[in-house]
mmCIF file of C-alpha atoms in Angstrom:
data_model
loop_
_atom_site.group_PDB
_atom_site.id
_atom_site.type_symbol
_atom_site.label_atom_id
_atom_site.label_comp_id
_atom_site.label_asym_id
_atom_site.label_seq_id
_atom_site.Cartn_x
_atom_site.Cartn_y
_atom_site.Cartn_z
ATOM 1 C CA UNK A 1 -4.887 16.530 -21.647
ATOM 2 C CA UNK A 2 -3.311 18.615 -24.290
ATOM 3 C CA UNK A 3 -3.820 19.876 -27.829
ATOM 4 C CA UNK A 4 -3.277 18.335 -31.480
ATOM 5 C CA UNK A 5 -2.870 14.972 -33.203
ATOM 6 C CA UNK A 6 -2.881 13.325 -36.343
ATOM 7 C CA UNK A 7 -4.947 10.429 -37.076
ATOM 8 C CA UNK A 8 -3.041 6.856 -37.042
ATOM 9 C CA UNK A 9 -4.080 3.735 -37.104
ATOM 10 C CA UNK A 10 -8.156 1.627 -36.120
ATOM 11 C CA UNK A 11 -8.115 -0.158 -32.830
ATOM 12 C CA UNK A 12 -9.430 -3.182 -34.917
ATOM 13 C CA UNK A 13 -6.585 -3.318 -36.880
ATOM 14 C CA UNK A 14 -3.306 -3.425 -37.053
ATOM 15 C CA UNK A 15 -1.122 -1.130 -34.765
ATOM 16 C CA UNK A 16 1.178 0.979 -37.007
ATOM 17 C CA UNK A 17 3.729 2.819 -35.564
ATOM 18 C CA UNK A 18 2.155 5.110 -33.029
ATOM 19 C CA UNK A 19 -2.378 8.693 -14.591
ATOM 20 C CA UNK A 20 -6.857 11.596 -4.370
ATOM 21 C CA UNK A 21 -4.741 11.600 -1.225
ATOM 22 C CA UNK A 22 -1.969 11.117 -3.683
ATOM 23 C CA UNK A 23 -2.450 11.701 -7.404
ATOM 24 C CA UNK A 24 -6.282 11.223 -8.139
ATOM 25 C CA UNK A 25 -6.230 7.807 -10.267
ATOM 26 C CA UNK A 26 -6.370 9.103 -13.811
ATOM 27 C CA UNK A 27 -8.605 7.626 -13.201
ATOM 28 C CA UNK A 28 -7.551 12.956 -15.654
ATOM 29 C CA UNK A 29 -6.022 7.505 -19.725
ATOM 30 C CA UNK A 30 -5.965 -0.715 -26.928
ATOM 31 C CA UNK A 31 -4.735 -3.593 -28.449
ATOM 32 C CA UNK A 32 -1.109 -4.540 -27.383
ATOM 33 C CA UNK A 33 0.892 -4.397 -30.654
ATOM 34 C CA UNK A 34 4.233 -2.501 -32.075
ATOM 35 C CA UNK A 35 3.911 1.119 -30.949
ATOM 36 C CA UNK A 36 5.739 4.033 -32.544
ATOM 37 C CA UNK A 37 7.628 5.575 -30.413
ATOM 38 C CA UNK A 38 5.630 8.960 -29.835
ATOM 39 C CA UNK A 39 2.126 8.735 -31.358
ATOM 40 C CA UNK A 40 -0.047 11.893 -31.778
ATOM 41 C CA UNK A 41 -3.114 9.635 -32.047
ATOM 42 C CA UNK A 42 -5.105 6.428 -31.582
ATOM 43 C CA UNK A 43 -8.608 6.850 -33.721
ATOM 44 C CA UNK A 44 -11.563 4.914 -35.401
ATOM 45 C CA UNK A 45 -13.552 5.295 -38.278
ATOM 46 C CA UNK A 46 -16.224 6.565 -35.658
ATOM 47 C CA UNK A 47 -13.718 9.061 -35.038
ATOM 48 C CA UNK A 48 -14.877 13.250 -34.743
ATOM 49 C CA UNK A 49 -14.578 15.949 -36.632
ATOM 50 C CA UNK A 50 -11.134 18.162 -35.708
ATOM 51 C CA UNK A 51 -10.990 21.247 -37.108
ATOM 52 C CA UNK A 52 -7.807 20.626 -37.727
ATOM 53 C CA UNK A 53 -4.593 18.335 -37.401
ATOM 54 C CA UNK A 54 -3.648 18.192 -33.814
ATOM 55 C CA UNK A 55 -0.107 17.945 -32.411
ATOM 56 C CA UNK A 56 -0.387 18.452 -28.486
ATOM 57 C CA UNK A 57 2.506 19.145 -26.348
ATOM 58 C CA UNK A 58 2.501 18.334 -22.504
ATOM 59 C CA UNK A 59 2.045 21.226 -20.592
ATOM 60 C CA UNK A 60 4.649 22.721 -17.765
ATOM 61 C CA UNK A 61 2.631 22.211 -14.580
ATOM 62 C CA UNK A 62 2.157 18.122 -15.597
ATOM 63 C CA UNK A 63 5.604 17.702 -16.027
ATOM 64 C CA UNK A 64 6.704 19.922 -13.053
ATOM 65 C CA UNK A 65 4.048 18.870 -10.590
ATOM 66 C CA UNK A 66 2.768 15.563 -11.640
ATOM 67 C CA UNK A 67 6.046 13.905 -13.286
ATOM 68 C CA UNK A 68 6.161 10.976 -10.742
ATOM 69 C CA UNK A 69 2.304 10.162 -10.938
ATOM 70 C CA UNK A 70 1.093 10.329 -14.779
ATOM 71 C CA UNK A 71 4.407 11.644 -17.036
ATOM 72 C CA UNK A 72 7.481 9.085 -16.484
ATOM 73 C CA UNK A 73 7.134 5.458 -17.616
ATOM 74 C CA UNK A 74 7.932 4.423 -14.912
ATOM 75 C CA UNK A 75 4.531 5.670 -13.142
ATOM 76 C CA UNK A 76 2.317 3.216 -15.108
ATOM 77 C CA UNK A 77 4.393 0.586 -13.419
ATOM 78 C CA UNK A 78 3.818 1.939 -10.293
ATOM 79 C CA UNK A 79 -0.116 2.936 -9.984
ATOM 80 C CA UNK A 80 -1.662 0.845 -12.879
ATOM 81 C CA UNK A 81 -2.339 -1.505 -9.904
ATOM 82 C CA UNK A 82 -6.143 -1.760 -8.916
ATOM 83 C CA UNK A 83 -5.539 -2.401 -5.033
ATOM 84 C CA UNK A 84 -3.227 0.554 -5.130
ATOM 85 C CA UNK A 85 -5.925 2.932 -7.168
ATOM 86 C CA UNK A 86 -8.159 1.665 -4.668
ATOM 87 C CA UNK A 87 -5.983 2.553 -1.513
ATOM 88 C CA UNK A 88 -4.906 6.022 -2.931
ATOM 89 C CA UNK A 89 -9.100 6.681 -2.718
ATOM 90 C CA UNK A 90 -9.546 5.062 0.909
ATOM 91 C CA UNK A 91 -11.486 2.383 -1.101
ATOM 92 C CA UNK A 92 -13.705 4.261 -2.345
ATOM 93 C CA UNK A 93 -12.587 3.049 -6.277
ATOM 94 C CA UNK A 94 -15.634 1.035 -7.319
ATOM 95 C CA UNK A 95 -18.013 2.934 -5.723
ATOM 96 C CA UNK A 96 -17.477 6.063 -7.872
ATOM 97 C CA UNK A 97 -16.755 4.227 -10.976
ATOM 98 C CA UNK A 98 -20.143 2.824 -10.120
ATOM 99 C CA UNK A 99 -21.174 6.000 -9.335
ATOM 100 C CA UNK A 100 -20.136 7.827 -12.366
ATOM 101 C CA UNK A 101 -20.807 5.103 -15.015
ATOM 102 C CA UNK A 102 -24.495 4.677 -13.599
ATOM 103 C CA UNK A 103 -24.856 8.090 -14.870
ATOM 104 C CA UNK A 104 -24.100 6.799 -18.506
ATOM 105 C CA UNK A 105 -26.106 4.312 -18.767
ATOM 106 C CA UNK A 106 -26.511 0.853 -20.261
ATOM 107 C CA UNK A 107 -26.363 0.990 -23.986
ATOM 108 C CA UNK A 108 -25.399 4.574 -24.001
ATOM 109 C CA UNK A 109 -25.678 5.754 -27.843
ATOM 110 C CA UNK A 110 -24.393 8.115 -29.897
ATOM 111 C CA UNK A 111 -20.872 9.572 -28.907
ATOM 112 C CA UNK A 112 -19.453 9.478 -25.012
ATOM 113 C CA UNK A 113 -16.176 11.601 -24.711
ATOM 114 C CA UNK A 114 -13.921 10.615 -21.974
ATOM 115 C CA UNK A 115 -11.274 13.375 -21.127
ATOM 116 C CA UNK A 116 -8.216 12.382 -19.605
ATOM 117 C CA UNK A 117 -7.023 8.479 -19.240
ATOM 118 C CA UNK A 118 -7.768 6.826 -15.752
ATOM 119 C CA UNK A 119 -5.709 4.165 -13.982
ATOM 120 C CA UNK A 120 -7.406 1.050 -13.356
ATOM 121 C CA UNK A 121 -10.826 -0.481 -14.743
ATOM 122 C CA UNK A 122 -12.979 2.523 -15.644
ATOM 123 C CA UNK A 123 -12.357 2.721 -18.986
ATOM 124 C CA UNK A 124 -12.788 -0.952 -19.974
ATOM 125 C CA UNK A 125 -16.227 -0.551 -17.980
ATOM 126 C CA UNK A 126 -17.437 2.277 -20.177
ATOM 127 C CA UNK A 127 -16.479 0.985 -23.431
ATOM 128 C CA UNK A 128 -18.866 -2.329 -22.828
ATOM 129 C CA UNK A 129 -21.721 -0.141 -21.706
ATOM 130 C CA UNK A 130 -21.459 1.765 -25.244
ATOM 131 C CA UNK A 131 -24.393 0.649 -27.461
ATOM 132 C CA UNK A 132 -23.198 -1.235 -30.591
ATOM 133 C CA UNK A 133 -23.533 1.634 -33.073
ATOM 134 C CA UNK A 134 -22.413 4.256 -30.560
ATOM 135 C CA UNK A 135 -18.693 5.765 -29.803
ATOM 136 C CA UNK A 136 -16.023 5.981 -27.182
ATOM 137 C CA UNK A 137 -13.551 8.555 -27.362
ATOM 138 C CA UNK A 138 -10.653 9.057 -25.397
ATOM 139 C CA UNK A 139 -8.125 12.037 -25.325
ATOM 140 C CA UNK A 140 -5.243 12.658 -23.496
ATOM 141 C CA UNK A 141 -1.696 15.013 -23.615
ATOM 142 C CA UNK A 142 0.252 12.247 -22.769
ATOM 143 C CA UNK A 143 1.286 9.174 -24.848
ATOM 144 C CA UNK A 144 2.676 7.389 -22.300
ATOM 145 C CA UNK A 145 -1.308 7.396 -20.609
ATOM 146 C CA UNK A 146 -2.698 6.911 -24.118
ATOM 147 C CA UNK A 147 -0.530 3.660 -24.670
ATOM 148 C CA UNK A 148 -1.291 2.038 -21.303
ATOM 149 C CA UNK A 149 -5.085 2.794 -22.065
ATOM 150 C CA UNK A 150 -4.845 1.277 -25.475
ATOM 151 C CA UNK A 151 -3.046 -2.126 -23.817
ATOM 152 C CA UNK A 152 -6.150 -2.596 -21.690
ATOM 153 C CA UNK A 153 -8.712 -2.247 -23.960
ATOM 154 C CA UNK A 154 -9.959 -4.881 -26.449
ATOM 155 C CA UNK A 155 -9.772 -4.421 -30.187
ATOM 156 C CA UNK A 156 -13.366 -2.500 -30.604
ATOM 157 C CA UNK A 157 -13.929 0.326 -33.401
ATOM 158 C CA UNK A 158 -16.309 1.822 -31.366
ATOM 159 C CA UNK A 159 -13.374 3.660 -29.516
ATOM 160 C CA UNK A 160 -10.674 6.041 -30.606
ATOM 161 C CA UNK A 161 -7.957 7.911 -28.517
ATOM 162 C CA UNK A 162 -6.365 10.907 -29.345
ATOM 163 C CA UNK A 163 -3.508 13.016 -27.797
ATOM 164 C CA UNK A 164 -5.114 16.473 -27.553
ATOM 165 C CA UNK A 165 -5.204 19.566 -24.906
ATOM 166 C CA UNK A 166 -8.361 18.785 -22.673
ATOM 167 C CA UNK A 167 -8.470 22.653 -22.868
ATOM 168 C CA UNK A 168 -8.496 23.306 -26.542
ATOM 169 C CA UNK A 169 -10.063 19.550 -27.849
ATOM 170 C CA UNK A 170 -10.273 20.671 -31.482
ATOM 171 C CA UNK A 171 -13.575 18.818 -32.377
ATOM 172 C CA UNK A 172 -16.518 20.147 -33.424
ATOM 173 C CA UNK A 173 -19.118 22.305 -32.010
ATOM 174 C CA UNK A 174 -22.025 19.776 -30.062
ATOM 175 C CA UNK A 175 -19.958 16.525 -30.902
ATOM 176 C CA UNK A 176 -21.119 14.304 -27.788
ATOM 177 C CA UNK A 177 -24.103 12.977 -26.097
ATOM 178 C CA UNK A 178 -22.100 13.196 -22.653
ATOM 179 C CA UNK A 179 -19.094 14.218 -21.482
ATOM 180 C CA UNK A 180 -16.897 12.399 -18.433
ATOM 181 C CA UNK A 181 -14.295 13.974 -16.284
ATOM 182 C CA UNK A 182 -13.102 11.537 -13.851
ATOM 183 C CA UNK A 183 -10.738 12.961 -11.091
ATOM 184 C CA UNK A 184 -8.941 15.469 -12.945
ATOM 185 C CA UNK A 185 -9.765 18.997 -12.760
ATOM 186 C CA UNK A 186 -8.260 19.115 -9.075
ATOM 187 C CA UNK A 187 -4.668 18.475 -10.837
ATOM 188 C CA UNK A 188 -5.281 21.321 -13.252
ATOM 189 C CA UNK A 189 -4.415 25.103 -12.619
ATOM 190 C CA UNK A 190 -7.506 27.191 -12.119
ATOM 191 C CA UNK A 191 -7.495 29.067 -15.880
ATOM 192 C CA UNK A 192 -6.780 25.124 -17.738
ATOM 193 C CA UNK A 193 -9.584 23.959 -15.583
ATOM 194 C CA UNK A 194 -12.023 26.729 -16.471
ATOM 195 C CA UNK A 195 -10.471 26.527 -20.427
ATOM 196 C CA UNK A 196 -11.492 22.426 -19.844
ATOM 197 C CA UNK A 197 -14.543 23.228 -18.882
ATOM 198 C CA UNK A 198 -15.380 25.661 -21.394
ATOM 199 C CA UNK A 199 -14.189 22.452 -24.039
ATOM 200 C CA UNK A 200 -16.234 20.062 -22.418
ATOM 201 C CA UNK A 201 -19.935 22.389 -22.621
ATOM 202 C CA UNK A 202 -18.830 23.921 -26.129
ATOM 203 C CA UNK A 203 -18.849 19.796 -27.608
ATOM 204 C CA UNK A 204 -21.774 18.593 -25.443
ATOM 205 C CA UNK A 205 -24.768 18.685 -27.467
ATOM 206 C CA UNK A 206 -28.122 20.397 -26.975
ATOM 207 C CA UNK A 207 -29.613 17.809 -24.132
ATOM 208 C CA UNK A 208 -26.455 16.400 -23.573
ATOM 209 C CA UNK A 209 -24.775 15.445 -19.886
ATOM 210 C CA UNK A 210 -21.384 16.505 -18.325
ATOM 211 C CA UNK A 211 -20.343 14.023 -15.220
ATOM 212 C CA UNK A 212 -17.441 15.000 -13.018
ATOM 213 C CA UNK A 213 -16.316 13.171 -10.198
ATOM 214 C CA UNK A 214 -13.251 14.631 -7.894
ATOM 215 C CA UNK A 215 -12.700 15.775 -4.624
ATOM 216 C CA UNK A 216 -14.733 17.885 -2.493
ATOM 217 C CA UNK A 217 -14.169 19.740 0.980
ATOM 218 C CA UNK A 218 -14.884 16.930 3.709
ATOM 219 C CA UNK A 219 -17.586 17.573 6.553
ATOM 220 C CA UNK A 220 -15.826 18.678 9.557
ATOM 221 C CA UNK A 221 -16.921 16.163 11.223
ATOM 222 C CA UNK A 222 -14.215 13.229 8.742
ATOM 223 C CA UNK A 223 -11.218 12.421 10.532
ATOM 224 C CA UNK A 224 -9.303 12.833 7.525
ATOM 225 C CA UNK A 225 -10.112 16.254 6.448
ATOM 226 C CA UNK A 226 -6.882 17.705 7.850
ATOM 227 C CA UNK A 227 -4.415 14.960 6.950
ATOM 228 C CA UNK A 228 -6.020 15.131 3.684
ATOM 229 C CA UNK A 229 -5.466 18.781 3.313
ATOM 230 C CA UNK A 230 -1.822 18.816 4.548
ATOM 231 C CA UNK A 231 -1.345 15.685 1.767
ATOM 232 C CA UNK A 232 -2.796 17.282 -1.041
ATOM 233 C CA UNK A 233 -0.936 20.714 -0.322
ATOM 234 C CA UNK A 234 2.028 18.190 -0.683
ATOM 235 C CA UNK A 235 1.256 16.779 -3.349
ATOM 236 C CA UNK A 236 -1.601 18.206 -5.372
ATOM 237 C CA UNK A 237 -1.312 21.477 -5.394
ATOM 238 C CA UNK A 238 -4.482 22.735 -7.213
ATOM 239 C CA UNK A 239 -6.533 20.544 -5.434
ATOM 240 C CA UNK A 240 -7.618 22.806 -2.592
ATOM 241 C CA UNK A 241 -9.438 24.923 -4.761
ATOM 242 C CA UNK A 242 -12.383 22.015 -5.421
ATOM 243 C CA UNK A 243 -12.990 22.935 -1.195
ATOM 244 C CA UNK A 244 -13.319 26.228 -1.875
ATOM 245 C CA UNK A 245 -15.854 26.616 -4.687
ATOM 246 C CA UNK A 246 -18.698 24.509 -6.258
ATOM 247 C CA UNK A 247 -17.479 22.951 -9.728
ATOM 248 C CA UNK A 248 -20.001 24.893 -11.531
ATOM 249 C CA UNK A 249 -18.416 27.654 -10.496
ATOM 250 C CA UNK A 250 -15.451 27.316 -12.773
ATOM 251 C CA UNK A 251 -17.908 27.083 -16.314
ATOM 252 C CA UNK A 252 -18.246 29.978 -18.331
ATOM 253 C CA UNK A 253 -20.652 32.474 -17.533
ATOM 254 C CA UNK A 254 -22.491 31.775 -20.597
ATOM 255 C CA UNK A 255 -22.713 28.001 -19.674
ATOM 256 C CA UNK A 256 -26.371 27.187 -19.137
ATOM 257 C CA UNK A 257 -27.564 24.161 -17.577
ATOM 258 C CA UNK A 258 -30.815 22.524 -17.162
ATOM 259 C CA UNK A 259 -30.122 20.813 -14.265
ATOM 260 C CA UNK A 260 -27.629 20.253 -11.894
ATOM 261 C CA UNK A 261 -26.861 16.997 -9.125
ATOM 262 C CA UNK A 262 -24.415 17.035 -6.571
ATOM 263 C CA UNK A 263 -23.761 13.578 -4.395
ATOM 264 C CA UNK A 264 -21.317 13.506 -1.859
ATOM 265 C CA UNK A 265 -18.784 10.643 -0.917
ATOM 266 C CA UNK A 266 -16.882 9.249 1.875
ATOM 267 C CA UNK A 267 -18.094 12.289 4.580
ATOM 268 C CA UNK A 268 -17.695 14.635 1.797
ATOM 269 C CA UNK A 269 -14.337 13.843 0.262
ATOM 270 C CA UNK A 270 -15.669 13.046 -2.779
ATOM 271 C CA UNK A 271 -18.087 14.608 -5.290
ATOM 272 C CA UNK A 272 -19.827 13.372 -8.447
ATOM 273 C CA UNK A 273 -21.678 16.178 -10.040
ATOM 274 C CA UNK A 274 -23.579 16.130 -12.873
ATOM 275 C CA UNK A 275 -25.126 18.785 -15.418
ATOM 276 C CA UNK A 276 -27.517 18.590 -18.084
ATOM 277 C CA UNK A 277 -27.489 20.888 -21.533
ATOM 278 C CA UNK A 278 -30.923 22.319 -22.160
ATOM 279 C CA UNK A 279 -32.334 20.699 -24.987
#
């Protein structure tokens, strides 16, 4: 999730040279050709405006905290496995990919911005519930993510990837129709999560939907609320503040909504909320 890029090459064409208990699946992510060795940027011709070029750079806490799960090659290796996304959740996978793409919709149009790449099937999902004339794009600090994304996905010019700063995207001003966050603002320091945020409602457009599903403070009553706690303490240490405030807490104050959802997973490990844009 980081800041700038330059545009390369269209998924359709030729490639020129260009990651919950544990770490959350980035899950926060086309074609398998030559790749550059450090590309700033996947896009489309359906790609958005930037204000400017972009050239991100990964941030400290990713590399010190979350090195083993998202930053070193070898961590694709390790969790781009579905049974082991699936374990790391208690398997609980499909059911909030289900969860969180039934909030998109079949034949979503206009433009759907996915922030952050996400181990296993979600993204492949998404992209074939995009309506033909509509967009996908993806954007994500780390090339490493952005290249293992672009290896499952099918040649498609509906979708473009960019390496930018979740919190400062550099598109425009009410770019997208909807706006997904899938398990990532628990691995994110509390002023990049709010900065996120802020990103995700400043390009939502007027009537537009935000859908963020993470983890959430379990009922007392779930056996695994303390293990959990003591694991993600471990290993996630920004995690623990999803249990202690609502995730509309960490918008901007001048973040208005419409309407908001909240649905509960797995005795209340799990969260998908979801926020509407007045019109």
């Amino acid at each position: 999730m980081k800041n700038n890029a330059t545009r390369l090459d269209s998924l359709g064409g030729e490639a020129s040279a260009m990651p919950a208990g544990p770490a959350a699946p980035r899950v926060a992510s086309c074609v398998t050709t030559h790749l550059p060795a450090h590309p700033p940027e996947y896009a489309s011709a359906r790609a958005p405006a930037a204000a400017a070029p972009l050239q991100a750079a990964v941030p400290a806490y990713l590399e010190q905290v979350y090195w083993w799960a998202y930053v070193h090659p070898n961590a694709v290796r390790v969790f781009e496995r579905p049974w082991l996304v699936n374990l790391i959740l208690f398997g609980n996978y499909t059911r909030l990919c289900d969860a969180a793409l039934g909030e998109i919709g079949a034949d979503a149009a206009g433009a759907t911005l996915q922030i952050a790449c996400v181990y296993g099937e979600l993204t492949p999902r998404l992209l074939r519930q995009i309506a033909s004339d509509g967009a996908l794009h993806v954007v994500d600090v780390l090339p490493v993510q952005l290249e293992n994304l672009r290896a499952k996905l099918p040649p498609d010019e509906r979708v473009a990837l960019f390496q930018r700063d979740s919190s400062a995207l550099g598109f425009a001003d009410a770019s997208y129709e909807r706006v997904l966050l899938f398990f990532l603002l628990h691995e994110m320091p509390d002023d990049v999560r709010r900065a996120t945020l802020a990103e995700a409602y400043r390009v939502l457009k007027p009537g537009g939907k935000i859908v963020l599903v993470d983890y959430h403070r379990p009922n007392r009553s779930n056996p695994l609320r303390r293990p959990m706690q003591a694991l993600l303490r471990r290993l996630e240490p920004f995690a623990e503040d999803l249990w202690q405030h609502e995730l509309t807490d960490f918008f901007p104050a001048e973040a208005k909504f419409a309407s908001v959802r909240k649905e509960l997973y797995f005795g209340g490990l799990y969260q998908k909320v979801v926020m509407e844009r007045p019109a």
